[in-house]
Amino acid sequence: MADPETRPTAAALVIGDEVLSGRTREGNAWHLAKTLTEIGIDLREIRVVADDREAIVEAVNALRAQVDHLFTSGGIGPTHDDITADAVAAAFGAPIGVREDARAILEAYYAAGELNEARLRMARIPEGATLILNPVSQAPGFTIGNVHVMAGVPAVFQAMLEGLRPVLKGGAPLLSWAFRVAAPEGELAAPLGALAARHPALSFGSYPFYRGGAGSTLVARGQDRAALEAAAAELRAMLAALGVSDIAETPPG
Amino acid sequence: MADPETRPTAAALVIGDEVLSGRTREGNAWHLAKTLTEIGIDLREIRVVADDREAIVEAVNALRAQVDHLFTSGGIGPTHDDITADAVAAAFGAPIGVREDARAILEAYYAAGELNEARLRMARIPEGATLILNPVSQAPGFTIGNVHVMAGVPAVFQAMLEGLRPVLKGGAPLLSWAFRVAAPEGELAAPLGALAARHPALSFGSYPFYRGGAGSTLVARGQDRAALEAAAAELRAMLAALGVSDIAETPPG
């Protein structure tokens, strides 16, 4: 794993019965994972829980204590099953109510008479929170402490995350060097394990695939480009010694 | 939520750095979610953790105490980063070593001389576990206590889950009735919330979409078909009263 002293850490909490029932294939955590890797923040854990107040409160409190940033997705719309804002407020023991700046955003967006009581729930913001603006459909998210509360609709989640970028300071980005080879991982495992043991500052993964025969993608990851280059040269020599010739390399971009 | 007295519960634990780095879009938890809904088992939580022994042990012990079935995905291959079997054994305080029936399966599969030390690691099974057969690539998973340890490769995960079906007893399946309508959820939220309050034995979700204008999918879920039919009739009347006419209904199959 990367050095915790130089890279901030994060967790994701996805909230929604529709994910646990299989109705929806979740994609926000995947988008977040790619974005955080780009920024240089280590995503340590993803959790998915139901639209259940107690489950949300417990997960928020467990995760926010463990990482630098907790990102939540889902449950901040206008309907009765949107309980994330209230649950996050409860997790912090913070009062929550309609906030005037959030109400003003919604008033500017909706036509006269359209801002009904249900929609006004989307202006409920815990005390002490900062708004996360929503350029897609206006109803804001918010940051309280180290918790960033965002929408579940993918386009809105992505836009909110873009809005947060300026406050997300990353460490050195994690570079990866991939070797896709036409050899089963069981034949590479021993020398790969030995190579990994010689490079404790890097991490090495092996991912099998079965398309036109058994193959493996070996991935070396680390923050130090020179160390990664040295490991890639060793990997190349290792594959040559094993007689593996059909290799597709993807060095860091 | 469904009645915990009549439906068994489950959790999923996905293990893999490649998911947390965004390299891989995870799909096994989604497949599991759909399968468990079909069987009549409530998936309560999904967690994704890194290839990190301590993180795996902690998650296994936390989740197996909370649910009837815990399903894990990933980390049971032949390479140095495949540490799930050992971590699960540690979580149970169970000894682990190469088991003869698992070794026999691998010996029958690999040609003479191919079953090297790395591949033999896939026959490491905690004491007291039952094998989960793998018709795709033979290396077995296992069940220990209420924990089902399965592969991360999707085809293998799916085949192992099929093999487990006979031991997965479900409660009454969760039926769902969906109404896809061309109206924003903010206009439906108040009457929907009132309807949900009148049917505490059912659960109601609302999922916005933005394709050719703002729309919503309202979903009623429950185990009692007659109660669901009554709620669907009320939903239909509610939408008519609101003047919403463009409705696509999907009743339970």
XYZ file of C-alpha atoms in Angstrom:
506
model
C 0.000 0.000 0.000
C 1.018 3.601 -0.501
C 2.664 5.577 2.261
C -0.009 6.968 4.602
C 2.296 9.831 5.557
C 2.320 11.321 2.084
C -1.113 10.455 0.684
C -4.456 11.451 2.189
C -7.054 8.688 2.597
C -10.726 8.426 1.723
C -13.783 6.189 1.982
C -17.037 6.071 0.032
C -20.499 5.453 1.472
C -23.225 4.672 -1.048
C -26.768 4.891 0.323
C -29.664 3.194 -1.434
C -32.004 0.194 -1.309
C -31.945 0.126 -5.119
C -28.257 -0.857 -5.106
C -28.704 -3.624 -2.516
C -31.711 -5.059 -4.355
C -29.732 -5.177 -7.616
C -32.145 -2.787 -9.348
C -29.303 -0.328 -10.009
C -25.698 -1.080 -10.945
C -23.771 1.404 -8.837
C -21.215 3.485 -10.709
C -20.482 6.500 -8.510
C -17.982 4.659 -6.312
C -16.112 3.571 -9.438
C -16.049 7.146 -10.760
C -14.840 8.352 -7.359
C -12.127 5.658 -7.277
C -10.726 6.740 -10.640
C -10.879 10.434 -9.726
C -9.153 9.968 -6.360
C -6.380 7.876 -7.943
C -5.838 10.728 -10.397
C -5.719 13.304 -7.583
C -3.437 11.208 -5.378
C -5.826 10.221 -2.565
C -6.039 6.586 -1.363
C -9.551 5.182 -1.388
C -9.455 2.677 1.472
C -13.008 1.366 1.621
C -16.384 1.478 -0.097
C -19.589 0.661 1.769
C -23.129 0.370 0.481
C -25.961 0.564 3.032
C -29.769 0.756 2.839
C -32.020 3.818 3.179
C -32.007 3.156 6.902
C -31.213 5.903 9.378
C -29.410 3.746 11.896
C -27.280 2.043 9.217
C -26.278 5.421 7.738
C -25.410 7.007 11.091
C -23.300 4.019 12.102
C -21.418 3.882 8.785
C -20.791 7.657 8.711
C -19.369 7.623 12.219
C -17.238 4.513 11.643
C -15.767 5.707 8.351
C -15.223 9.404 9.077
C -13.046 8.428 12.033
C -10.799 6.282 9.838
C -10.034 8.490 6.831
C -9.307 12.053 5.775
C -12.339 12.322 3.462
C -15.646 10.472 3.453
C -17.778 10.862 0.318
C -21.441 9.867 0.419
C -23.684 9.239 -2.584
C -27.482 9.143 -2.585
C -30.506 10.017 -0.499
C -30.546 13.826 -0.760
C -33.593 14.286 -3.020
C -37.118 15.478 -2.175
C -38.865 12.168 -1.399
C -39.648 10.416 1.892
C -36.831 7.874 1.343
C -34.211 10.671 1.082
C -32.906 10.669 4.634
C -29.158 11.147 4.198
C -28.954 14.829 5.242
C -30.843 14.162 8.470
C -28.835 11.001 9.181
C -25.503 12.795 8.637
C -26.656 15.637 10.915
C -27.552 13.015 13.543
C -24.121 11.382 13.139
C -22.499 14.748 13.961
C -25.093 15.645 16.630
C -25.704 18.810 14.570
C -29.060 20.613 14.324
C -30.558 20.648 10.834
C -33.122 22.887 9.133
C -33.837 24.782 5.934
C -30.919 27.131 5.329
C -31.530 30.473 3.636
C -28.723 30.313 1.070
C -29.832 26.838 0.004
C -33.468 27.974 -0.155
C -32.424 30.954 -2.299
C -30.727 28.612 -4.793
C -33.890 26.544 -5.120
C -36.127 29.660 -5.331
C -34.042 30.965 -8.214
C -34.282 27.623 -10.012
C -37.962 26.719 -9.680
C -40.796 28.688 -11.277
C -43.204 30.520 -8.945
C -45.284 27.972 -7.003
C -43.056 24.998 -7.893
C -40.925 25.117 -4.736
C -43.249 22.940 -2.673
C -42.610 21.511 0.784
C -41.039 18.318 -0.563
C -38.517 20.220 -2.702
C -37.773 22.557 0.194
C -36.469 19.495 2.089
C -33.484 19.687 -0.277
C -32.512 22.955 1.467
C -32.171 21.177 4.828
C -28.475 21.557 5.697
C -26.814 20.637 8.996
C -25.452 23.551 11.055
C -21.801 24.233 10.312
C -21.848 22.695 6.827
C -20.553 24.263 3.589
C -22.649 23.897 0.431
C -21.456 21.840 -2.539
C -22.928 23.477 -5.616
C -24.896 21.455 -8.160
C -24.699 22.905 -11.672
C -26.970 20.167 -13.049
C -30.161 20.426 -11.011
C -29.226 23.072 -8.411
C -30.207 21.257 -5.166
C -26.896 21.425 -3.277
C -24.850 18.858 -1.431
C -22.766 19.830 1.588
C -19.535 19.234 3.441
C -19.614 18.858 7.224
C -16.348 18.072 8.973
C -14.567 15.647 6.658
C -17.801 14.301 5.137
C -18.870 15.324 1.628
C -22.575 14.599 1.063
C -23.439 14.242 -2.631
C -26.277 13.128 -4.867
C -26.841 9.622 -6.227
C -27.789 10.678 -9.752
C -24.503 10.026 -11.616
C -24.400 13.326 -13.577
C -24.980 15.290 -10.360
C -22.502 13.221 -8.342
C -19.835 13.811 -10.971
C -20.501 17.543 -11.176
C -20.383 17.896 -7.387
C -17.095 15.990 -7.247
C -15.625 18.349 -9.873
C -16.734 21.229 -7.650
C -14.869 19.716 -4.702
C -11.564 19.284 -6.561
C -10.028 22.544 -5.349
C -10.331 21.387 -1.709
C -9.092 17.841 -2.363
C -5.342 17.980 -1.921
C -3.617 14.840 -3.086
C -0.205 13.394 -2.397
C 2.060 12.161 -5.155
C -0.174 10.394 -7.675
C -0.091 6.620 -7.725
C 1.571 5.494 -10.947
C 0.897 2.082 -12.402
C 2.697 -0.012 -15.000
C 0.719 -2.871 -16.508
C 1.890 -5.969 -18.402
C -0.830 -7.934 -20.154
C 0.556 -11.360 -20.998
C -0.689 -14.587 -22.553
C 0.329 -16.796 -19.621
C -1.717 -18.064 -16.668
C -0.891 -16.354 -13.370
C -0.066 -19.685 -11.738
C 3.074 -19.840 -13.910
C 4.144 -16.310 -12.982
C 3.234 -16.351 -9.299
C 6.518 -17.521 -7.773
C 8.913 -15.095 -9.547
C 6.325 -12.301 -9.226
C 6.081 -12.884 -5.475
C 9.899 -12.800 -5.204
C 10.031 -9.586 -7.242
C 7.330 -8.027 -5.019
C 9.314 -8.953 -1.915
C 12.393 -7.147 -3.349
C 10.367 -3.931 -3.852
C 8.506 -3.308 -0.594
C 7.836 0.359 -1.522
C 5.806 -0.725 -4.554
C 2.717 -2.895 -4.723
C 2.142 -5.642 -7.279
C -1.169 -7.069 -8.405
C -2.019 -9.977 -10.673
C -5.382 -10.210 -12.462
C -6.279 -13.315 -14.456
C -8.387 -13.209 -17.582
C -9.759 -15.915 -19.883
C -10.181 -14.613 -23.380
C -8.710 -16.878 -26.027
C -6.865 -18.843 -23.334
C -5.712 -18.039 -19.820
C -3.836 -14.749 -19.467
C -2.743 -12.395 -16.707
C -2.357 -8.689 -16.253
C 0.476 -7.882 -13.867
C 0.382 -4.372 -12.416
C 3.153 -2.612 -10.490
C 2.068 0.495 -8.563
C 3.938 3.194 -6.724
C 4.618 6.892 -6.369
C 8.313 6.834 -7.286
C 8.709 6.750 -11.061
C 12.359 5.646 -10.986
C 11.596 2.739 -8.654
C 8.683 1.767 -10.899
C 10.927 1.850 -13.978
C 13.443 -0.412 -12.272
C 10.687 -2.859 -11.327
C 9.293 -2.776 -14.869
C 12.731 -3.704 -16.239
C 12.896 -6.624 -13.805
C 9.394 -7.708 -14.767
C 10.380 -7.638 -18.430
C 13.460 -9.771 -17.709
C 11.378 -12.146 -15.580
C 8.870 -12.653 -18.413
C 11.684 -13.202 -20.935
C 13.293 -15.807 -18.649
C 9.926 -17.607 -18.432
C 9.670 -17.624 -22.230
C 6.589 -15.354 -22.245
C 6.753 -13.356 -25.460
C 3.255 -12.005 -26.141
C 3.335 -8.932 -23.869
C 1.348 -5.679 -24.020
C 2.878 -3.016 -21.764
C 1.001 0.027 -20.473
C 3.455 2.385 -18.728
C 2.137 5.286 -16.587
C 0.603 8.079 -18.709
C -37.454 -2.836 4.795
C -38.667 -6.412 4.580
C -39.507 -8.366 7.700
C -36.319 -9.720 9.277
C -38.296 -12.583 10.827
C -39.185 -14.127 7.498
C -36.224 -13.298 5.269
C -32.615 -14.289 5.868
C -30.009 -11.538 5.592
C -26.682 -11.264 3.816
C -23.658 -9.034 3.276
C -21.009 -8.920 0.557
C -17.299 -8.314 1.051
C -15.303 -7.532 -2.074
C -11.530 -7.754 -1.668
C -9.196 -6.046 -4.105
C -6.899 -3.061 -4.597
C -7.948 -2.988 -8.266
C -11.499 -2.000 -7.291
C -10.400 0.760 -4.903
C -7.961 2.202 -7.465
C -10.713 2.315 -10.100
C -8.846 -0.063 -12.405
C -11.751 -2.530 -12.313
C -15.454 -1.777 -12.282
C -16.773 -4.258 -9.744
C -19.751 -6.334 -10.905
C -19.876 -9.360 -8.589
C -21.729 -7.520 -5.823
C -24.335 -6.428 -8.369
C -24.737 -9.994 -9.626
C -25.031 -11.207 -6.028
C -27.633 -8.510 -5.253
C -29.843 -9.584 -8.140
C -29.471 -13.288 -7.295
C -30.274 -12.824 -3.593
C -33.369 -10.742 -4.410
C -34.514 -13.585 -6.643
C -33.914 -16.165 -3.895
C -35.548 -14.052 -1.166
C -32.519 -13.065 0.918
C -32.003 -9.444 2.036
C -28.600 -8.037 1.109
C -27.966 -5.535 3.901
C -24.493 -4.215 3.126
C -21.667 -4.339 0.604
C -18.076 -3.520 1.584
C -15.003 -3.232 -0.570
C -11.616 -3.422 1.161
C -7.995 -3.609 0.001
C -5.726 -6.677 -0.250
C -4.782 -6.010 3.352
C -4.911 -8.774 5.942
C -6.019 -6.602 8.853
C -8.761 -4.913 6.810
C -10.106 -8.279 5.626
C -10.093 -9.861 9.097
C -11.871 -6.874 10.597
C -14.543 -6.736 7.891
C -15.163 -10.497 7.969
C -15.638 -10.472 11.730
C -17.832 -7.361 11.719
C -20.102 -8.555 8.918
C -20.448 -12.264 9.753
C -21.800 -11.289 13.178
C -24.528 -9.131 11.620
C -26.040 -11.340 8.909
C -27.014 -14.922 8.094
C -24.671 -15.177 5.088
C -21.480 -13.319 4.212
C -20.228 -13.716 0.639
C -16.651 -12.713 -0.203
C -15.250 -12.092 -3.665
C -11.596 -11.980 -4.649
C -8.149 -12.860 -3.404
C -8.165 -16.680 -3.678
C -5.821 -17.126 -6.649
C -2.186 -18.331 -6.724
C -0.282 -15.030 -6.424
C 1.297 -13.259 -3.452
C -1.569 -10.733 -3.268
C -4.160 -13.518 -2.850
C -4.506 -13.526 0.934
C -8.228 -14.004 1.461
C -8.165 -17.683 2.533
C -5.511 -17.021 5.164
C -7.270 -13.856 6.367
C -10.621 -15.647 6.704
C -8.924 -18.487 8.607
C -7.390 -15.875 10.914
C -10.805 -14.237 11.407
C -12.162 -17.588 12.618
C -8.987 -18.488 14.532
C -8.905 -21.655 12.400
C -5.730 -23.477 11.288
C -5.168 -23.506 7.530
C -3.142 -25.751 5.241
C -3.284 -27.638 1.953
C -6.266 -29.991 2.125
C -6.106 -33.328 0.324
C -9.494 -33.166 -1.423
C -8.679 -29.690 -2.748
C -5.212 -30.826 -3.837
C -6.785 -33.815 -5.647
C -9.052 -31.462 -7.609
C -6.059 -29.407 -8.746
C -3.968 -32.513 -9.518
C -6.725 -33.814 -11.783
C -6.947 -30.451 -13.560
C -3.309 -29.572 -14.200
C -0.995 -31.525 -16.472
C 1.943 -33.347 -14.855
C 4.457 -30.830 -13.501
C 2.081 -27.848 -13.773
C 0.826 -27.964 -10.181
C 3.610 -25.800 -8.781
C 3.884 -24.369 -5.274
C 2.019 -21.176 -6.180
C -0.965 -23.070 -7.595
C -0.956 -25.407 -4.609
C -1.726 -22.363 -2.440
C -5.212 -22.546 -3.961
C -5.720 -25.816 -2.036
C -5.168 -24.036 1.307
C -8.504 -24.421 3.100
C -9.273 -23.505 6.721
C -10.067 -26.405 9.042
C -13.788 -27.093 9.279
C -14.641 -25.550 5.899
C -16.710 -27.118 3.109
C -15.495 -26.745 -0.485
C -17.405 -24.681 -3.054
C -16.774 -26.329 -6.410
C -15.524 -24.307 -9.368
C -16.629 -25.755 -12.705
C -14.776 -23.021 -14.620
C -11.170 -23.284 -13.482
C -11.408 -25.931 -10.721
C -9.623 -24.116 -7.835
C -12.344 -24.293 -5.169
C -13.837 -21.692 -2.851
C -15.080 -22.685 0.589
C -17.733 -22.085 3.212
C -16.681 -21.712 6.837
C -19.386 -20.922 9.376
C -21.712 -18.501 7.593
C -18.968 -17.144 5.291
C -18.836 -18.176 1.626
C -15.404 -17.436 0.130
C -15.517 -17.082 -3.645
C -13.341 -15.983 -6.555
C -13.151 -12.476 -7.998
C -13.141 -13.538 -11.656
C -16.788 -12.898 -12.623
C -17.388 -16.175 -14.478
C -16.005 -18.139 -11.531
C -17.882 -16.078 -8.937
C -21.141 -16.655 -10.786
C -20.552 -20.400 -11.174
C -19.698 -20.748 -7.468
C -22.833 -18.849 -6.488
C -24.931 -21.200 -8.638
C -23.299 -24.108 -6.794
C -24.335 -22.558 -3.456
C -28.011 -22.125 -4.403
C -29.181 -25.396 -2.826
C -27.945 -24.240 0.599
C -29.326 -20.694 0.287
C -32.825 -20.837 1.688
C -34.780 -17.692 0.983
C -37.906 -16.244 2.530
C -40.812 -15.015 0.441
C -39.312 -13.259 -2.579
C -39.408 -9.482 -2.609
C -41.841 -8.349 -5.300
C -41.566 -4.933 -6.878
C -43.978 -2.846 -8.925
C -42.438 0.031 -10.885
C -44.070 3.119 -12.409
C -41.881 5.092 -14.795
C -43.458 8.508 -15.263
C -42.640 11.730 -17.093
C -42.871 13.935 -14.001
C -40.130 15.210 -11.663
C -40.090 13.505 -8.272
C -40.484 16.846 -6.478
C -44.073 16.980 -7.755
C -44.844 13.450 -6.596
C -43.008 13.493 -3.266
C -45.817 14.666 -0.941
C -48.572 12.252 -2.046
C -45.985 9.449 -2.405
C -44.800 10.034 1.158
C -48.409 9.939 2.395
C -49.044 6.724 0.458
C -45.882 5.167 1.906
C -47.025 6.104 5.427
C -50.347 4.308 4.807
C -48.521 1.080 3.814
C -45.889 0.450 6.486
C -45.475 -3.206 5.422
C -44.298 -2.119 1.964
C -41.345 0.054 1.006
C -41.434 2.792 -1.609
C -38.526 4.232 -3.532
C -38.281 7.135 -5.953
C -35.496 7.351 -8.556
C -35.162 10.450 -10.703
C -33.934 10.360 -14.291
C -33.229 13.069 -16.856
C -33.718 11.751 -20.340
C -35.812 14.018 -22.518
C -36.919 15.993 -19.455
C -37.086 15.191 -15.749
C -38.818 11.909 -14.914
C -39.152 9.542 -11.980
C -39.400 5.832 -11.436
C -41.517 5.030 -8.395
C -41.058 1.528 -7.018
C -43.244 -0.240 -4.448
C -41.700 -3.337 -2.879
C -43.042 -6.034 -0.590
C -43.607 -9.742 -0.090
C -47.428 -9.684 -0.015
C -48.770 -9.603 -3.562
C -52.292 -8.503 -2.548
C -50.935 -5.587 -0.505
C -48.701 -4.617 -3.423
C -51.649 -4.710 -5.826
C -53.653 -2.442 -3.527
C -50.739 0.011 -3.318
C -50.308 -0.072 -7.107
C -53.968 0.845 -7.538
C -53.518 3.769 -5.143
C -50.367 4.849 -6.989
C -52.268 4.777 -10.271
C -55.074 6.912 -8.766
C -52.509 9.297 -7.260
C -50.810 9.801 -10.627
C -54.184 10.348 -12.339
C -55.160 12.948 -9.719
C -51.864 14.752 -10.380
C -52.596 14.775 -14.122
C -49.620 12.520 -14.940
C -50.605 10.495 -17.983
C -47.384 9.142 -19.540
C -46.886 6.070 -17.329
C -44.995 2.821 -17.990
C -45.883 0.168 -15.411
C -43.759 -2.887 -14.646
C -45.659 -5.244 -12.332
C -43.845 -8.137 -10.615
C -42.990 -10.929 -13.084
